[in-house]
CSV table of C-alpha atoms in Angstrom, one decimal:
chain,number,residue,atom,x,y,z
G,1,MET,CA,-19.8,-3.9,14.9
G,2,PRO,CA,-16.2,-4.5,13.8
G,3,THR,CA,-13.8,-4.6,16.7
G,4,VAL,CA,-10.1,-5.5,17.3
G,5,PRO,CA,-8.6,-6.0,20.8
G,6,LEU,CA,-5.7,-4.0,22.2
G,7,TYR,CA,-3.6,-7.1,22.4
G,8,TYR,CA,-2.1,-8.2,25.7
G,9,GLU,CA,-4.0,-5.5,27.6
G,10,GLY,CA,-6.4,-7.9,29.3
G,11,VAL,CA,-7.7,-11.5,29.1
G,12,GLY,CA,-10.6,-13.4,30.6
G,13,ARG,CA,-14.3,-13.3,30.0
G,14,VAL,CA,-16.5,-10.3,30.0
G,15,ASN,CA,-20.2,-10.5,29.1
G,16,GLY,CA,-22.4,-7.5,29.7
G,17,ARG,CA,-22.9,-3.7,29.3
G,18,ALA,CA,-19.8,-1.6,28.4
G,19,GLU,CA,-19.8,1.0,31.2
G,20,PHE,CA,-16.5,2.6,30.2
G,21,VAL,CA,-16.7,4.1,26.7
G,22,ARG,CA,-14.0,6.7,25.7
G,23,PRO,CA,-13.6,8.1,22.2
G,24,VAL,CA,-10.0,8.8,21.4
G,25,THR,CA,-8.1,10.5,18.5
G,26,THR,CA,-4.7,9.0,17.9
G,27,SER,CA,-1.7,9.0,15.6
G,28,LYS,CA,-1.7,5.2,15.1
G,29,ASP,CA,1.3,4.7,17.3
G,30,GLY,CA,1.5,1.5,19.4
G,31,SER,CA,2.4,3.6,22.4
G,32,ASP,CA,-0.1,6.4,21.5
G,33,PRO,CA,-0.7,8.6,24.6
G,34,ALA,CA,-4.4,8.9,23.9
G,35,VAL,CA,-4.9,5.2,23.9
G,36,LEU,CA,-2.7,4.6,26.9
G,37,ALA,CA,-4.4,7.4,28.9
G,38,ALA,CA,-7.9,6.0,28.1
G,39,VAL,CA,-7.0,2.5,29.2
G,40,ALA,CA,-5.3,3.8,32.4
G,41,GLU,CA,-8.5,5.8,33.2
G,42,ALA,CA,-10.5,2.6,32.7
G,43,ALA,CA,-8.3,0.8,35.1
G,44,ARG,CA,-8.6,3.6,37.7
G,45,SER,CA,-12.4,3.5,37.4
G,46,GLY,CA,-12.5,-0.3,38.0
G,47,ALA,CA,-14.0,-1.0,34.6
G,48,ALA,CA,-14.5,-4.6,33.6
G,49,VAL,CA,-13.9,-3.7,29.9
G,50,ALA,CA,-12.9,-0.6,28.0
G,51,LEU,CA,-14.5,0.3,24.7
G,52,LEU,CA,-12.6,2.9,22.6
G,53,PRO,CA,-14.2,4.4,19.5
G,54,THR,CA,-11.0,5.4,17.7
G,55,THR,CA,-10.3,8.1,15.1
G,56,SER,CA,-6.8,8.2,13.7
G,57,THR,CA,-4.9,11.1,12.1
G,58,THR,CA,-1.9,11.1,9.8
G,59,ALA,CA,0.6,13.9,9.3
G,60,GLY,CA,0.6,15.6,5.9
G,61,GLY,CA,-2.9,17.0,5.8
G,62,TYR,CA,-4.7,13.9,4.9
G,63,PRO,CA,-8.3,13.4,6.2
G,64,SER,CA,-8.8,11.6,9.5
G,65,TYR,CA,-9.8,7.9,9.5
G,66,ASP,CA,-12.8,6.9,11.6
G,67,GLY,CA,-12.9,3.2,10.7
G,68,LEU,CA,-11.3,0.2,12.5
G,69,VAL,CA,-7.6,0.6,13.4
G,70,GLY,CA,-5.2,-2.0,14.8
G,71,TYR,CA,-2.5,-1.0,17.3
G,72,ASN,CA,0.9,-2.5,18.0
G,73,SER,CA,1.6,-3.6,21.5
G,74,ASP,CA,4.7,-4.4,23.5
G,75,ALA,CA,3.9,-7.6,25.3
G,76,ASP,CA,6.8,-7.1,27.8
G,77,VAL,CA,5.4,-3.7,29.1
G,78,GLU,CA,3.3,-3.8,32.2
G,79,LYS,CA,-0.4,-3.8,31.3
G,80,THR,CA,-3.6,-2.6,33.2
G,81,GLY,CA,-5.3,-6.0,32.9
G,82,VAL,CA,-8.5,-4.3,31.6
G,83,PRO,CA,-9.8,-6.0,28.4
G,84,THR,CA,-9.8,-3.3,25.8
G,85,LEU,CA,-11.7,-3.2,22.5
G,86,LEU,CA,-11.1,-0.7,19.6
G,87,VAL,CA,-14.1,0.1,17.5
G,88,PRO,CA,-14.5,2.6,14.6
G,89,GLY,CA,-14.7,6.2,15.7
G,90,ARG,CA,-17.7,6.8,13.5
G,91,VAL,CA,-19.9,4.7,15.9
G,92,ALA,CA,-19.0,6.8,19.0
G,93,ASP,CA,-22.2,8.9,18.9
G,94,ARG,CA,-24.4,5.8,18.5
G,95,ILE,CA,-22.7,4.1,21.4
G,96,GLN,CA,-23.0,7.1,23.6
G,97,GLU,CA,-26.7,7.3,22.8
G,98,TYR,CA,-27.7,3.6,22.9
G,99,GLY,CA,-24.8,1.9,24.8
G,100,ALA,CA,-23.1,-1.3,23.8
G,101,ASP,CA,-23.1,-4.9,25.0
G,102,VAL,CA,-19.7,-6.7,25.0
G,103,ASP,CA,-19.1,-10.5,24.8
G,104,PHE,CA,-15.3,-10.8,25.2
G,105,THR,CA,-13.2,-13.9,25.7
G,106,ALA,CA,-9.4,-13.9,25.4
G,107,ARG,CA,-6.4,-15.8,26.6
G,108,THR,CA,-2.7,-15.7,25.8
G,109,ILE,CA,-1.2,-18.7,24.2
G,110,PRO,CA,2.6,-19.0,23.9
G,111,ALA,CA,3.7,-19.7,20.3
G,112,ARG,CA,6.6,-19.2,17.9
G,113,SER,CA,7.0,-17.2,14.8
G,114,TYR,CA,10.1,-17.3,12.6
G,115,CYS,CA,12.2,-14.8,10.7
G,116,LEU,CA,12.9,-15.7,7.1
G,117,THR,CA,16.5,-15.6,5.9
G,118,GLY,CA,18.2,-16.2,2.6
G,119,TRP,CA,21.3,-15.4,0.5
G,120,PHE,CA,21.3,-13.7,-2.9
G,121,GLY,CA,24.3,-13.9,-5.1
G,122,THR,CA,25.9,-16.9,-3.3
G,123,ARG,CA,25.1,-20.1,-1.6
G,124,LYS,CA,28.0,-19.8,0.8
G,125,PRO,CA,27.6,-17.3,3.7
G,126,ILE,CA,30.2,-14.6,3.9
G,127,SER,CA,31.1,-12.3,6.8
G,128,ASP,CA,30.5,-9.0,5.2
G,129,PRO,CA,27.3,-9.1,3.1
G,130,ILE,CA,25.0,-6.3,2.2
G,131,VAL,CA,21.9,-6.8,4.4
G,132,VAL,CA,18.4,-6.1,3.0
G,133,THR,CA,15.7,-6.4,5.7
G,134,THR,CA,12.0,-5.8,5.9
G,135,PRO,CA,9.1,-6.8,8.2
G,136,LEU,CA,6.8,-9.5,6.9
G,137,SER,CA,3.7,-9.2,9.1
G,138,GLY,CA,1.2,-6.4,9.6
G,139,TRP,CA,-2.4,-5.5,10.2
G,140,PHE,CA,-5.3,-6.8,8.0
G,141,THR,CA,-4.4,-7.1,4.3
G,142,CYS,CA,-1.6,-4.5,4.8
G,143,ALA,CA,-1.0,-4.0,1.0
G,144,ALA,CA,0.9,-0.8,1.2
G,145,GLU,CA,2.0,-1.2,4.9
G,146,ARG,CA,3.9,-4.4,4.2
G,147,GLY,CA,3.4,-5.6,0.7
G,148,THR,CA,5.2,-2.7,-1.0
G,149,GLY,CA,8.2,-3.0,1.4
G,150,ILE,CA,8.5,-6.7,0.7
G,151,ALA,CA,8.3,-6.2,-3.0
G,152,LEU,CA,11.0,-3.5,-3.0
G,153,ALA,CA,13.2,-5.4,-0.6
G,154,LEU,CA,13.3,-8.5,-2.8
G,155,ALA,CA,13.9,-6.4,-5.9
G,156,LEU,CA,16.8,-4.5,-4.2
G,157,ALA,CA,18.3,-7.7,-2.8
G,158,ALA,CA,18.3,-9.3,-6.3
G,159,GLU,CA,19.9,-6.2,-8.0
G,160,LEU,CA,22.6,-5.6,-5.4
G,161,SER,CA,23.6,-9.2,-5.4
G,162,ARG,CA,24.9,-8.9,-8.9
G,163,GLU,CA,27.9,-7.0,-7.4
G,164,HIS,CA,28.1,-8.2,-3.8
G,165,PRO,CA,26.5,-11.1,-1.9
G,166,VAL,CA,23.3,-10.0,-0.1
G,167,PHE,CA,21.8,-11.4,3.1
G,168,PHE,CA,18.0,-11.1,3.2
G,169,LEU,CA,16.2,-10.9,6.5
G,170,GLY,CA,12.4,-10.9,6.7
G,171,ASN,CA,11.1,-10.3,10.3
G,172,THR,CA,7.9,-11.2,12.1
G,173,GLY,CA,6.8,-9.6,15.4
G,174,HIS,CA,6.9,-6.0,14.1
G,175,GLU,CA,3.6,-5.5,15.9
G,176,LEU,CA,5.2,-6.5,19.2
G,177,ASN,CA,7.7,-3.7,19.5
G,178,ASN,CA,9.9,-5.2,16.7
G,179,TYR,CA,10.3,-8.4,18.7
G,180,GLY,CA,11.4,-10.5,15.7
G,181,VAL,CA,14.4,-8.4,14.7
G,182,ARG,CA,15.4,-7.8,18.3
G,183,ALA,CA,15.4,-11.5,19.0
G,184,TYR,CA,17.2,-12.4,15.8
G,185,LEU,CA,20.0,-9.8,16.3
G,186,ALA,CA,20.5,-10.8,19.9
G,187,ASP,CA,20.5,-14.6,19.3
G,188,GLU,CA,21.5,-15.3,15.7
G,189,PHE,CA,23.2,-12.5,13.9
G,190,ASP,CA,27.0,-12.8,13.7
G,191,LEU,CA,27.8,-10.8,10.5
G,192,GLU,CA,29.7,-7.6,9.9
G,193,PRO,CA,27.6,-6.1,7.1
G,194,ARG,CA,29.0,-4.0,4.3
G,195,ALA,CA,25.8,-2.0,4.6
G,196,VAL,CA,22.3,-2.5,5.9
G,197,PHE,CA,19.1,-1.4,4.1
G,198,HIS,CA,16.0,-1.5,6.2
G,199,LEU,CA,12.9,-1.1,4.0
G,200,GLY,CA,10.0,-0.7,6.5
G,201,SER,CA,6.4,0.3,6.3
G,202,ALA,CA,4.6,2.2,3.5
G,203,LEU,CA,7.5,2.1,1.0
G,204,ALA,CA,5.1,2.8,-1.9
G,205,ALA,CA,2.0,4.0,0.0
G,206,ALA,CA,0.0,6.4,-2.1
G,207,ALA,CA,-3.1,8.6,-1.9
G,208,ALA,CA,-5.5,9.6,-4.6
G,209,GLY,CA,-5.7,13.4,-5.3
G,210,PRO,CA,-8.8,15.3,-6.4
G,211,ASP,CA,-8.2,14.2,-10.0
G,212,GLY,CA,-8.1,10.5,-8.8
G,213,ARG,CA,-4.5,10.1,-9.7
G,214,PHE,CA,-2.2,8.4,-7.1
G,215,ALA,CA,0.8,10.3,-5.6
G,216,LEU,CA,3.2,8.9,-3.0
G,217,VAL,CA,2.6,10.0,0.6
G,218,PRO,CA,5.5,11.5,2.6
G,219,ARG,CA,7.7,9.0,4.5
G,220,GLY,CA,10.8,9.2,6.6
G,221,ALA,CA,14.4,8.2,6.1
G,222,ALA,CA,17.5,8.2,8.3
G,223,SER,CA,21.1,7.1,7.6
G,224,ASN,CA,24.6,6.4,8.9
G,225,PRO,CA,26.5,8.3,7.8
G,226,GLY,CA,24.1,11.2,7.8
G,227,PHE,CA,22.5,12.8,4.7
G,228,ASP,CA,25.2,15.5,4.6
G,229,ALA,CA,28.0,12.9,4.2
G,230,VAL,CA,26.3,10.9,1.4
G,231,PRO,CA,26.3,12.8,-1.9
G,232,GLY,CA,23.0,12.5,-3.8
G,233,LEU,CA,21.2,10.7,-1.0
G,234,ALA,CA,18.7,13.5,-0.1
G,235,ALA,CA,17.9,14.3,-3.7
G,236,ASP,CA,17.4,10.7,-4.7
G,237,LEU,CA,15.1,10.0,-1.8
G,238,ALA,CA,13.2,13.2,-2.3
G,239,ALA,CA,12.2,12.0,-5.8
G,240,ALA,CA,9.9,9.5,-4.0
G,241,ARG,CA,8.9,11.8,-1.1
G,242,PHE,CA,11.2,10.3,1.5
G,243,ASN,CA,12.1,13.1,3.9
G,244,GLN,CA,14.9,13.2,6.4
G,245,ALA,CA,13.6,11.9,9.7
G,246,ALA,CA,14.7,13.1,13.2
G,247,LYS,CA,15.4,9.5,14.2
G,248,PHE,CA,15.7,6.1,12.8
G,249,PRO,CA,12.2,4.8,12.0
G,250,GLY,CA,10.8,1.4,13.1
G,251,GLU,CA,13.2,-1.5,13.0
G,252,GLY,CA,15.9,0.8,11.8
G,253,ALA,CA,16.3,2.1,15.3
G,254,VAL,CA,17.0,-1.5,16.5
G,255,TRP,CA,19.7,-2.0,13.8
G,256,ASN,CA,21.3,1.4,14.7
G,257,THR,CA,21.4,0.4,18.4
G,258,VAL,CA,23.0,-3.0,17.8
G,259,LEU,CA,25.5,-2.0,15.0
G,260,GLY,CA,26.4,1.4,16.2
G,261,PRO,CA,26.9,4.6,14.2
G,262,SER,CA,29.9,3.3,12.2
G,263,ALA,CA,27.9,0.7,10.2
G,264,PRO,CA,26.5,2.0,7.0
G,265,LEU,CA,22.7,2.0,7.4
G,266,LEU,CA,19.7,3.4,5.5
G,267,SER,CA,16.3,3.0,7.2
G,268,LEU,CA,13.0,3.9,5.4
G,269,ALA,CA,9.5,3.8,6.8
G,270,GLY,CA,6.2,5.8,7.1
G,271,ASN,CA,2.5,5.7,7.4
G,272,PHE,CA,-0.6,6.9,5.6
G,273,ARG,CA,-4.3,7.3,6.1
G,274,GLU,CA,-5.3,3.7,5.8
G,275,PHE,CA,-2.2,2.4,7.7
G,276,HIS,CA,-3.2,-0.4,10.2
G,277,THR,CA,-6.7,-0.5,8.8
G,278,PRO,CA,-8.9,-3.0,6.7
G,279,ASP,CA,-8.9,-0.4,3.9
G,280,ASP,CA,-5.2,-1.0,3.2
G,281,LEU,CA,-6.0,-2.7,-0.1
G,282,PRO,CA,-3.9,-2.6,-3.3
G,283,ARG,CA,-6.5,-0.6,-5.3
G,284,VAL,CA,-6.8,2.0,-2.5
G,285,THR,CA,-3.2,2.5,-1.3
G,286,THR,CA,-0.7,1.8,-4.1
G,287,SER,CA,-0.2,0.9,-7.8
G,288,PRO,CA,2.5,-0.5,-10.1
G,289,GLU,CA,3.5,3.1,-11.0
G,290,MET,CA,4.0,4.0,-7.3
G,291,LEU,CA,6.1,0.9,-6.8
G,292,GLU,CA,8.3,1.8,-9.7
G,293,GLN,CA,8.8,5.4,-8.5
G,294,ALA,CA,9.6,4.3,-5.0
G,295,TYR,CA,12.0,1.5,-6.2
G,296,ASN,CA,13.9,3.9,-8.4
G,297,ALA,CA,14.5,6.2,-5.5
G,298,VAL,CA,15.4,3.4,-3.1
G,299,ARG,CA,17.8,1.8,-5.6
G,300,ALA,CA,19.6,5.1,-6.2
G,301,ALA,CA,19.8,5.8,-2.5
G,302,ALA,CA,21.3,2.4,-1.8
G,303,ARG,CA,24.0,3.0,-4.4
G,304,ASP,CA,24.7,6.4,-2.9
G,305,LEU,CA,25.3,4.9,0.5
G,306,ILE,CA,27.5,2.1,-0.8
G,307,SER,CA,29.6,4.5,-2.9
G,308,ALA,CA,30.1,6.9,0.0
G,309,THR,CA,31.2,4.2,2.4
């Protein structure tokens, strides 16, 4: 059956019957309490391996997903040491009835991944560029999870560079507690940006309605200054179903911590039913029309923030 490990949770070799099987229902968060509680229980029981049939849910009333789901992991957080495998939730009853054999081999290999940087509108670095940033890596094909954000980020960088130089930053390591952007900002970043636009996950993620037509799913947005201080921002974002979030989403929180509240910052991200799954395919989760609708909103919101600051 299809499986994906909970990365960094455990290494070594396990070959035999899976004695610890715990179905979990989660919200697709890398620190999801249901997943962490199940793995902790496996450790307390002395299990050699944990098998978690996983069903994920998404806010907004969309149906649950009982296929294979990948989970982000913070490699620096203490782990249980129990090798953990995620399997589709739909096989839970079959495993409970018939059991499952596991052949697991894993080790951790130190390696490097690199952020991608570039300048739009100038070949000469300046101290106060507009920054457009997006994660580059994701789970499986990640069409709407990553692909739509990359497309919109490149388009926005090209358009804004007609008026002011733009520094583009594409990050890896999003699945490891935003490790790429955290490392880059700590070790390399020395600019004082005019504004920062973080275009995160699910920028043009969509779901088909009963009539088969796509509609954008709700996503979150946060800004410095806040929505109330930026005329037009809330309305322009709402045109593509970006709703005001209680906190900065994803890598936007890292930027906010590093730059502080005085730096103009707009951060957009969300999730959807097929988020972190093999079914995040272009024909399933987005379309050119959804990309256009999302981009028009993002472009207008970017100009709102620049004008207000």
